XYZ file of C-alpha atoms in Angstrom:
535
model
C -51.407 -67.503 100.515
C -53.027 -65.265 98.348
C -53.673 -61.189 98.702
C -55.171 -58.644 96.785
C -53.368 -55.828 95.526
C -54.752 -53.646 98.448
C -54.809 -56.435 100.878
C -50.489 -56.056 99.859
C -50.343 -52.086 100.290
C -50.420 -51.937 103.738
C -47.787 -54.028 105.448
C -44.529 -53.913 104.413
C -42.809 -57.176 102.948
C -44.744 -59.226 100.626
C -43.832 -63.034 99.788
C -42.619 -61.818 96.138
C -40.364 -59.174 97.527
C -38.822 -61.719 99.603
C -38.462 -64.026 96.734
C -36.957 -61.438 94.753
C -34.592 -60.512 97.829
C -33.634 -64.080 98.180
C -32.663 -64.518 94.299
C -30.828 -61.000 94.138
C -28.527 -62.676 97.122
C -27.919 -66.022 95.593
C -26.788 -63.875 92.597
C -24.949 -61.986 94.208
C -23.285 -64.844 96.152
C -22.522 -67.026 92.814
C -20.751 -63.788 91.018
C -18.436 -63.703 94.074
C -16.930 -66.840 95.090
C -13.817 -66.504 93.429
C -11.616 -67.218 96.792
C -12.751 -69.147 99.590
C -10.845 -66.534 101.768
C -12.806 -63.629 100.005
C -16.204 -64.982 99.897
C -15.881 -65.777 103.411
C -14.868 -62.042 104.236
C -17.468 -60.395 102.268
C -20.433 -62.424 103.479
C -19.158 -61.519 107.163
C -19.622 -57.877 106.536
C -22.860 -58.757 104.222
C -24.236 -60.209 107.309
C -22.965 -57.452 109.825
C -24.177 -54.437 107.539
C -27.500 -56.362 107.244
C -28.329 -56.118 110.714
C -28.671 -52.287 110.710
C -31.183 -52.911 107.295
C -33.325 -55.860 108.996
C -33.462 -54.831 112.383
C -36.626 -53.744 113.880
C -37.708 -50.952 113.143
C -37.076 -51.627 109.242
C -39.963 -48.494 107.583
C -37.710 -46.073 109.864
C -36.004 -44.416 106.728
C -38.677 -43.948 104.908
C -41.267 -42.879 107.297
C -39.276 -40.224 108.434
C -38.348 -39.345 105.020
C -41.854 -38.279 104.491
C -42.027 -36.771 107.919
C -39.332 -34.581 107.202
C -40.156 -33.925 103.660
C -37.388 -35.543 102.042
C -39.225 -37.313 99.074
C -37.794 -35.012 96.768
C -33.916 -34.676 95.581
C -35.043 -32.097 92.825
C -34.711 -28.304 93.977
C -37.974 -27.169 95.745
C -40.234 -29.901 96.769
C -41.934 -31.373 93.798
C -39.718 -34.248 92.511
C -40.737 -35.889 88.874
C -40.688 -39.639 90.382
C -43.003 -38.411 92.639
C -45.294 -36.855 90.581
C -45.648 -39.428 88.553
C -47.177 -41.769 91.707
C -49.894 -39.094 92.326
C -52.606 -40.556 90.542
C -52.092 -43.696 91.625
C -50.309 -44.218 94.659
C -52.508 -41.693 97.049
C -55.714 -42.756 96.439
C -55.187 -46.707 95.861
C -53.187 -46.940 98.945
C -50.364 -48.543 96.939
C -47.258 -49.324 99.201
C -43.872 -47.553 98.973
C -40.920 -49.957 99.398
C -39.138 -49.678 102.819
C -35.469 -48.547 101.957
C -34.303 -50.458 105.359
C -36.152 -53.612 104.238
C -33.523 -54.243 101.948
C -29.891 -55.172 102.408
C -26.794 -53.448 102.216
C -24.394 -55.580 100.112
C -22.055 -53.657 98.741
C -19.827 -52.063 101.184
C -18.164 -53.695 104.486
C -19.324 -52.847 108.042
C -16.026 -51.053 108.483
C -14.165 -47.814 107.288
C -11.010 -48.752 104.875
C -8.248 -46.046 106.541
C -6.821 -46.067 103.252
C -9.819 -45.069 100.945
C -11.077 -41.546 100.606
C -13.381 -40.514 102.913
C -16.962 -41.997 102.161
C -19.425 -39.943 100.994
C -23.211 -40.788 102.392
C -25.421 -42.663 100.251
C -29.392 -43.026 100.395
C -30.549 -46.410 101.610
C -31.322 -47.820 98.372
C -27.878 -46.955 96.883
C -26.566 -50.290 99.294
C -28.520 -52.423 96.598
C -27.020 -54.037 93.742
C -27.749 -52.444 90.768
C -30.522 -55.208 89.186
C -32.179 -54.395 92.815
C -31.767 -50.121 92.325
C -33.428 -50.677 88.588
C -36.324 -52.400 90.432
C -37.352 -50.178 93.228
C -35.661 -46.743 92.368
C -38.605 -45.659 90.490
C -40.603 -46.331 93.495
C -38.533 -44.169 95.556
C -37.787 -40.594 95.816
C -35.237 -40.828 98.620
C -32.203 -39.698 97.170
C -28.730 -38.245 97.929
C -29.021 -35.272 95.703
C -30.552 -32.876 98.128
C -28.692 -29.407 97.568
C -27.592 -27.142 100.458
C -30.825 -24.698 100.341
C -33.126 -28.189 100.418
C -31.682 -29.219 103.183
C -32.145 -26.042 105.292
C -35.483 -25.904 104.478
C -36.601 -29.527 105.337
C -33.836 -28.719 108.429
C -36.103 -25.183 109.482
C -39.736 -27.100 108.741
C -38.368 -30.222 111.090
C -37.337 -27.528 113.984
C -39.718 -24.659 113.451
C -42.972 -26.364 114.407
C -45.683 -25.774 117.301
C -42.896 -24.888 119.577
C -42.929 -21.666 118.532
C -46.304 -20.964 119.865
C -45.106 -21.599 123.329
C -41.969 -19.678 123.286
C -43.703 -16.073 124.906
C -45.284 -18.730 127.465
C -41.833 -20.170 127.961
C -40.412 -16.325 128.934
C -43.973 -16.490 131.354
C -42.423 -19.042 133.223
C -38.808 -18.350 133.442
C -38.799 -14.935 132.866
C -36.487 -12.857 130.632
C -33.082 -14.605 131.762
C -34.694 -17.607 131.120
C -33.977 -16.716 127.358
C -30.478 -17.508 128.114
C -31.750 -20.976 128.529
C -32.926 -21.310 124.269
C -29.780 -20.302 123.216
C -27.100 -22.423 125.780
C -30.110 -24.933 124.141
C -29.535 -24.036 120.332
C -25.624 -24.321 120.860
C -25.470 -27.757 122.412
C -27.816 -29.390 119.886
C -26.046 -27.761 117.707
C -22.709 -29.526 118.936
C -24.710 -32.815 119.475
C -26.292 -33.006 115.480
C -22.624 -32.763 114.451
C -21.867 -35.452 116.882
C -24.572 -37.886 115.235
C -22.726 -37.060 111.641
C -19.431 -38.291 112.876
C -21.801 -41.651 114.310
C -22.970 -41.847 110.616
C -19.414 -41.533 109.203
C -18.004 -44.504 111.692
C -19.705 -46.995 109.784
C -20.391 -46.776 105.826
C -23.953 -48.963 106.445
C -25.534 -46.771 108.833
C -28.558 -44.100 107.796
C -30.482 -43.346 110.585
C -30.887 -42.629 114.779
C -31.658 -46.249 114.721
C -28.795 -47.100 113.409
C -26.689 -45.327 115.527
C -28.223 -46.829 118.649
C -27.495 -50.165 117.089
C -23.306 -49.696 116.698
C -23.252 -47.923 120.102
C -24.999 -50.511 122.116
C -26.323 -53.467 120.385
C -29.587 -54.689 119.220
C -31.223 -53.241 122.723
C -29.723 -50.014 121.902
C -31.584 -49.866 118.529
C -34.964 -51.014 120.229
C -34.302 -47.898 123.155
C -33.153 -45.523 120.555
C -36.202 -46.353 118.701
C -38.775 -46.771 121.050
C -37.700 -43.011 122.139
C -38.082 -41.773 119.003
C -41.731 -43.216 118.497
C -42.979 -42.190 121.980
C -41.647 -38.464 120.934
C -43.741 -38.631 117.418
C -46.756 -39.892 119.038
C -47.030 -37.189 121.460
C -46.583 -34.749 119.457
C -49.324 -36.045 117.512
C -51.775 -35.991 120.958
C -50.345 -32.260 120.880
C -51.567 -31.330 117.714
C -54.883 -32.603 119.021
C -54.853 -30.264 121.973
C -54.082 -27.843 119.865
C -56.458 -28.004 116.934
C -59.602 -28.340 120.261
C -57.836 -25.387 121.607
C -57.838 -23.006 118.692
C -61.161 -24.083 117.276
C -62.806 -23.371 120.392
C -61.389 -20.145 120.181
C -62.693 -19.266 117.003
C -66.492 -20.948 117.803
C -66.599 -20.950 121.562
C -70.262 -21.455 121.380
C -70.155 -24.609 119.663
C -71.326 -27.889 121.358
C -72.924 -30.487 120.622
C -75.310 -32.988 122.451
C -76.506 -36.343 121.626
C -78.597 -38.494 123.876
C -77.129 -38.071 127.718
C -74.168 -36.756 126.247
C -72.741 -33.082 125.845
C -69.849 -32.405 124.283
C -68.862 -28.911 125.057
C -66.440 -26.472 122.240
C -62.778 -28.302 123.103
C -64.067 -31.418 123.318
C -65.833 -31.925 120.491
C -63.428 -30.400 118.112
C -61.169 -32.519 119.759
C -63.696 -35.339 118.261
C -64.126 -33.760 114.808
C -60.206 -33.269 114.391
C -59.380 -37.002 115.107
C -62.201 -37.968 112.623
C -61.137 -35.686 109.930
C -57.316 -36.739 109.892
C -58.284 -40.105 110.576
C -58.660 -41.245 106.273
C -55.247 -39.567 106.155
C -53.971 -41.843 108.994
C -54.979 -45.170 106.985
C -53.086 -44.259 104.065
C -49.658 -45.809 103.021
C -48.260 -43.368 100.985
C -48.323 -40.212 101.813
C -46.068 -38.421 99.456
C -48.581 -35.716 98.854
C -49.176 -34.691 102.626
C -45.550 -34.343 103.105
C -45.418 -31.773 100.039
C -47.886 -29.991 101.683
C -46.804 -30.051 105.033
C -43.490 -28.787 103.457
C -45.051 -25.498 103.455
C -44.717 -25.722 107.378
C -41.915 -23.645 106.885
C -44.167 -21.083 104.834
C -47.004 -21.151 107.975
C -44.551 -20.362 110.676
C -43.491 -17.651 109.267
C -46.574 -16.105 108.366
C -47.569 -16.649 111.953
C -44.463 -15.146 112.939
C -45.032 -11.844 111.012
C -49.160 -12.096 112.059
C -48.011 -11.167 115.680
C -45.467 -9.301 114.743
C -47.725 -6.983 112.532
C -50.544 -6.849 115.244
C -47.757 -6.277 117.784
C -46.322 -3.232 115.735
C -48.757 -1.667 113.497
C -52.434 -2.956 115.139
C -53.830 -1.775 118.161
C -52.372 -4.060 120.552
C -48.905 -2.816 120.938
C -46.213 -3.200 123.738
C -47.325 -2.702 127.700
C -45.386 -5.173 130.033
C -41.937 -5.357 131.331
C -41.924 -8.791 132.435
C -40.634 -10.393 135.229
C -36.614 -10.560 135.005
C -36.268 -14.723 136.468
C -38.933 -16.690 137.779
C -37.792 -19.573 139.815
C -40.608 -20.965 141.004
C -42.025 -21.945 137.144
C -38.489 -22.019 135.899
C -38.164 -25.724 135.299
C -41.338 -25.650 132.636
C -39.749 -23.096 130.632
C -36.540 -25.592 130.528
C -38.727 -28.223 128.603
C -40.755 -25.515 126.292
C -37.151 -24.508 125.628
C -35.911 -27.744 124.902
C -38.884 -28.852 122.810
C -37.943 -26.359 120.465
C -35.242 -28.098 119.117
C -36.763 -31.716 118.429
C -35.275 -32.718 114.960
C -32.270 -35.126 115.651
C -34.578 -37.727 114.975
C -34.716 -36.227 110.837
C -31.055 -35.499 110.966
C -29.233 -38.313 110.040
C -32.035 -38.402 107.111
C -30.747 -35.164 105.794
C -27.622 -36.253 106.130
C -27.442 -39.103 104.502
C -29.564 -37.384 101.369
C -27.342 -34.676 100.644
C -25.348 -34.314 97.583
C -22.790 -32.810 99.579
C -22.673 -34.432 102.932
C -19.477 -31.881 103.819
C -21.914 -28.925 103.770
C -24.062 -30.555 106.826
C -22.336 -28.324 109.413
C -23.431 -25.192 107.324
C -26.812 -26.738 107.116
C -27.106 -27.200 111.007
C -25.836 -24.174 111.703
C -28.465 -22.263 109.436
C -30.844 -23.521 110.473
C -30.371 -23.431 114.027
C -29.765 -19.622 113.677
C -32.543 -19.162 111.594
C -34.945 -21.128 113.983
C -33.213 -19.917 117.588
C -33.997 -16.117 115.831
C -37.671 -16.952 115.343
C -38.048 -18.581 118.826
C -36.597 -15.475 120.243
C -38.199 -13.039 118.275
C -41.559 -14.485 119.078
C -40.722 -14.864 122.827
C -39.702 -11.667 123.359
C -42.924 -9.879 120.968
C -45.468 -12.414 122.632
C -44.337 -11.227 126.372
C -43.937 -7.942 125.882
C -47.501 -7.622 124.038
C -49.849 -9.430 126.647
C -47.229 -10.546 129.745
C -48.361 -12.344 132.234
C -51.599 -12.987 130.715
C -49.976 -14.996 127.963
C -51.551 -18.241 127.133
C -49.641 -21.460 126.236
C -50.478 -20.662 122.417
C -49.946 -16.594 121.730
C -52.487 -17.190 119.375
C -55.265 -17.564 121.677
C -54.170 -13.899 122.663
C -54.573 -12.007 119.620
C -57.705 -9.942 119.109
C -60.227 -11.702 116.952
C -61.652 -9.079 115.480
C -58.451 -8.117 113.464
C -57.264 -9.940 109.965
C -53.966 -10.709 110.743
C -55.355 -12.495 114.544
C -57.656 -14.385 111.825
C -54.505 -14.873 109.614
C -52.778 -16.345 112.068
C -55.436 -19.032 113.800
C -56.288 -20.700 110.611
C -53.283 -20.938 109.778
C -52.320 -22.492 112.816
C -55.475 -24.515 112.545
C -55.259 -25.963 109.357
C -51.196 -26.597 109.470
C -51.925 -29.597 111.893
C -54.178 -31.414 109.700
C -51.216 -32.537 107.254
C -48.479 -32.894 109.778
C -50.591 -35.366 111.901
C -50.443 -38.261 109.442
C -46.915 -37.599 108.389
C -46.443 -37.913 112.522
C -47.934 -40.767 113.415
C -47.895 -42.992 110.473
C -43.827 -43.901 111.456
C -45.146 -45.083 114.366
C -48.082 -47.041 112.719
C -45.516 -48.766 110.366
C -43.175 -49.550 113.272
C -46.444 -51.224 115.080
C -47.249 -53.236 111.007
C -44.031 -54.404 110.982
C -44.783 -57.225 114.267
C -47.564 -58.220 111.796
C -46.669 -61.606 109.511
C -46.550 -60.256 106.048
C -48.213 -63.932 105.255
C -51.175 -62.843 107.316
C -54.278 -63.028 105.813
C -56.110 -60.494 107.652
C -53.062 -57.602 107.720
C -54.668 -54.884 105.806
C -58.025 -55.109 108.333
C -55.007 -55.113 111.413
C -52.846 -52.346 109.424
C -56.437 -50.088 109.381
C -57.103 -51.384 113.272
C -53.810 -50.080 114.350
C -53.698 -46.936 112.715
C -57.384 -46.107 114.139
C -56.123 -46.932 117.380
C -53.078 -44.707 117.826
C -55.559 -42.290 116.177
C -58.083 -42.537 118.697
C -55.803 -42.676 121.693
C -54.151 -39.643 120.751
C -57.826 -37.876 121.083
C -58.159 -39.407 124.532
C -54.936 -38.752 126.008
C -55.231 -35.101 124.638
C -58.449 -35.339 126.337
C -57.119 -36.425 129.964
C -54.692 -34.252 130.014
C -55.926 -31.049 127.935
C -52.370 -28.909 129.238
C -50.591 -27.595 125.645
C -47.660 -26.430 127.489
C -47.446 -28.513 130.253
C -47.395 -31.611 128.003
C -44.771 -29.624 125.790
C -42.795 -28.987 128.837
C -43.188 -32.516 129.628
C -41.741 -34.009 126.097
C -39.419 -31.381 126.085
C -38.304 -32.410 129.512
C -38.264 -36.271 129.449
C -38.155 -37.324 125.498
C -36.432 -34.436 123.333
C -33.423 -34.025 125.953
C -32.867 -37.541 125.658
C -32.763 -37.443 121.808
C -30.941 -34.386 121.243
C -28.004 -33.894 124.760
C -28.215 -37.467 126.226
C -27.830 -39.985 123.391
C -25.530 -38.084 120.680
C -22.682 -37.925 123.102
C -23.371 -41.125 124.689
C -23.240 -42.611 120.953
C -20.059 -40.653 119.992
C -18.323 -42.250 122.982
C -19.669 -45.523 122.842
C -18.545 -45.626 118.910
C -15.924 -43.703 118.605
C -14.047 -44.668 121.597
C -10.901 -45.280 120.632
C -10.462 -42.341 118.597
C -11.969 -39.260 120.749
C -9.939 -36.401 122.914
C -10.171 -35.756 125.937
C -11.475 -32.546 125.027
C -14.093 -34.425 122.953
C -14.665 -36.826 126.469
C -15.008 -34.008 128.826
C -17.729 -32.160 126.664
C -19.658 -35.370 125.865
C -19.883 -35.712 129.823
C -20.577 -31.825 130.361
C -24.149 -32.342 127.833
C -24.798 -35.992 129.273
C -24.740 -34.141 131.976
C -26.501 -31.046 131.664
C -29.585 -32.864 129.876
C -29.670 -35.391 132.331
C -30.205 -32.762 135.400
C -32.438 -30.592 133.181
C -34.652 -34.373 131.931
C -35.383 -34.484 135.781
C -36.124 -31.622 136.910
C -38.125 -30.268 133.705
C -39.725 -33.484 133.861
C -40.435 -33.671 137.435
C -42.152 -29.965 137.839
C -44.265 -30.605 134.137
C -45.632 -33.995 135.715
C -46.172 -32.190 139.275
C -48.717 -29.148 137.665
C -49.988 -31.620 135.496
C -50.893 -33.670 138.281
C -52.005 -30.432 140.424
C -54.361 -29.429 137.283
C -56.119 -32.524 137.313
C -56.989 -32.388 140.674
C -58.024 -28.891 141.358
């Protein structure tokens, strides 16, 4: 059947890729059967290492690529292939190829003890090399990443809204609760470095996904996955709440009414920010929002030092104590906490694009310490300045009538508006992918489930309307699954003949220890949620 060129942009296989995929193999096939025995061998682990590449979700690699500003392998952000797409690509909608899509035929499923160890390619490296000349100027996913790259997509990936929350994370647990960010920060630190030795089990595997799929089959992969999705699209709902929030801060007189309807300040910037980022949600490549929202790492920071200047130099100053514990609200605090350090999905993505995959453990470490510092700086300058009156955002604390307070809400207003895209669209391509490329109606569905997610986001951020509470609650339920529960379940389920009993008995410790903090973070963020609505 026949397609347009922007009927083909937005779903992710077209017949003549699949043609071309098909004739690459037979190649490939007829240049190798010099030994029955051989050939046999190599199409076993052809067909094994394919499974990770074909496997639901296939646009995983390269959606999260963008989301964690990874396009470019050039120092800084700005990458020549992907400068050259600009003019093009962005406003024509034109389709970037899906990495995953494609199969791994060049290395077997399995480590060789006897050859050096492996060092971690980009997806696109599996091809053949008459494949690599025909998509690699498409691409900008690379393994040539240097260490300070990787930090910084590493810092923009962990510092994100969580830092808001942190002073309202000290509200509810109080000053020991502190303790709680950095026991936090050192097990996820221990479980990224578990998900590297996942990656280096297995020369064909790239991402989380992947890992789920050697640990526990095809249903681990879907589980892994699903996870992963459901964590991206609330965070997008947050950024809703958030942009309604802040907004209404800044024009608390602002409403709107239409007919029988009245849409009141949070509500209807809730309405105005889903249709503003909604033409950036129907877009296919979005190589320049992720170069923006690389400067995530630039807006943090200069939130960071807002408070800090209004804290130090403005009028505002220090004037509470705080409360040492609070048990009561303690349980919240554990989620805020954990929500902090939501990147393991983006991990095995920096990984796997370094030019120097041994430098990884210097590259977590950095920026966990660079990230846990933040957290805790802001923590303890947000509760000290306005204590128990803190909100769930510090920024709808500062004074409005000083710059820096102004500073520091746009800037946390206006930061949303390129992450949102880069946040949901992974799970929009996850949803295109069920879609029969052959289809001739899949750009209208591609556009109808994009709007969707986008419009569900507003109304879920508009049931439940609780910034920290639903950070508590992701923290809680989602992000301790990703980052203490599944690394070390993984690790044991693929490395199993080769770990400690050292290595065993600390796996089970974090299983553990996220598994009792999942429930009962998740358990006390449902229960106030639940008590808000119905009070």
């Amino acid at each position: 059947m026949n397609h347009s060129a922007s009927d083909q942009s937005l779903y992710l296989e077209s017949e003549e890729e699949e043609d071309e995929r098909k004739n690459l193999s037979e190649e490939e096939d007829d240049g190798s059967v010099s030994d029955t025995s051989d050939a046999y061998n190599q199409n076993h682990h052809q067909s094994k290492a394919s499974s990770y590449s074909t496997a639901w979700p296939k646009s995983y690699r390269q959606s999260i690529d963008l989301y964690g500003s990874l396009p470019s392998p050039s120092p800084g952000f700005l990458g020549n292939s992907s400068m050259s797409r600009f003019g093009s690509s962005f406003m024509s909608l034109t389709r970037r190829h899906t990495p995953e899509s494609l199969p791994a035929v060049t290395k077997p499923l399995l480590v060789d003890e006897e050859a050096p160890k492996r060092k971690q390619r980009s997806s696109h490296s599996l091809l053949p090399s008459k494949a690599s000349s025909m998509v690699s100027h498409e691409m900008a996913i690379s393994n040539d990443s240097s260490f300070g790259q990787a930090v910084l997509n590493g810092v923009n990936v962990l510092c994100g809204v969580g830092i808001l929350s942190t002073p309202y994370a000290v509200k509810e647990g109080g000053w020991l609760g502190l303790l709680i960010l950095f026991a936090f920060g050192i097990l996820c630190f221990y479980t990224g470095l578990l998900l590297r030795y996942c990656l280096d089990s297995h020369p064909d595997l790239q991402t989380y996904p992947d890992i789920g799929h050697a640990a526990f089959g095809t249903t681990g992969r879907i589980l892994v996955s699903i996870i992963l999705y459901l964590e991206l699209y609330a965070m997008s709902v947050e950024y809703i709440i958030l942009e309604s929030d802040n907004l209404s801060s800044l024009f608390p007189n602002a409403a709107l009414s239409i007919g029988g309807f009245h849409l009141d300040a949070p509500h209807l910037f809730a309405l105005l920010t889903t249709l503003a980022v909604l033409p950036t949600v129907w877009l296919r490549d979005l190589s320049i929002l992720s170069y923006i929202s690389a400067g995530g790492v630039i807006a943090s920071v200069l939130v960071v030092m807002c408070l800090f200047w209004i804290g130090l130099v403005d009028e505002v100053g220090i004037h509470s104590k705080g409360t040492p514990l609070n048990l009561a609200t303690l349980p919240v605090s554990v989620g805020l906490y954990g929500y902090c350090y939501s990147g393991h999905g983006v991990f095995p993505n920096i990984y796997t694009s370094m030019a120097k995959p041994s430098q990884f453990p210097a590259v977590l470490l950095t920026c966990f310490g660079i990230c846990t510092l933040m957290y805790a700086g802001v923590a303890v300058m947000g509760y000290s300045m306005f204590g128990e009156s803190i909100e769930s955002q510090f920024t709808l604390n500062l004074p409005q009538n000083l710059v820096a307070s102004k500073i520091a809400l746009w800037t946390t207003v206006v930061n949303p508006f390129t992450k949102y895209a880069l946040t949901l669209s992974p799970v929009a391509m996850s949803l295109e992918e069920l879609i029969p490329s052959n289809h001739g109606k899949s750009r209208f569905y591609a556009i109808a489930i994009r709007s969707a997610l986008a419009f569900s986001t507003l109304l879920v951020g508009l049931a439940i309307p609780f910034f920290g509470l639903v950070m508590s609650l992701i923290g809680s339920f989602l992000t301790m699954l990703i980052t203490l529960i599944l690394p070390p379940a993984c690790f044991l389920s693929i490395l199993r003949t080769k770990v400690t009993p050292t290595q065993v008995t600390i796996c089970i410790l974090i299983i553990t220890v996220g598994a009792v903090c999942s429930a009962i973070g998740t358990y006390s963020a449902l229960s106030k949620i639940i008590e808000k609505l119905y009070t």
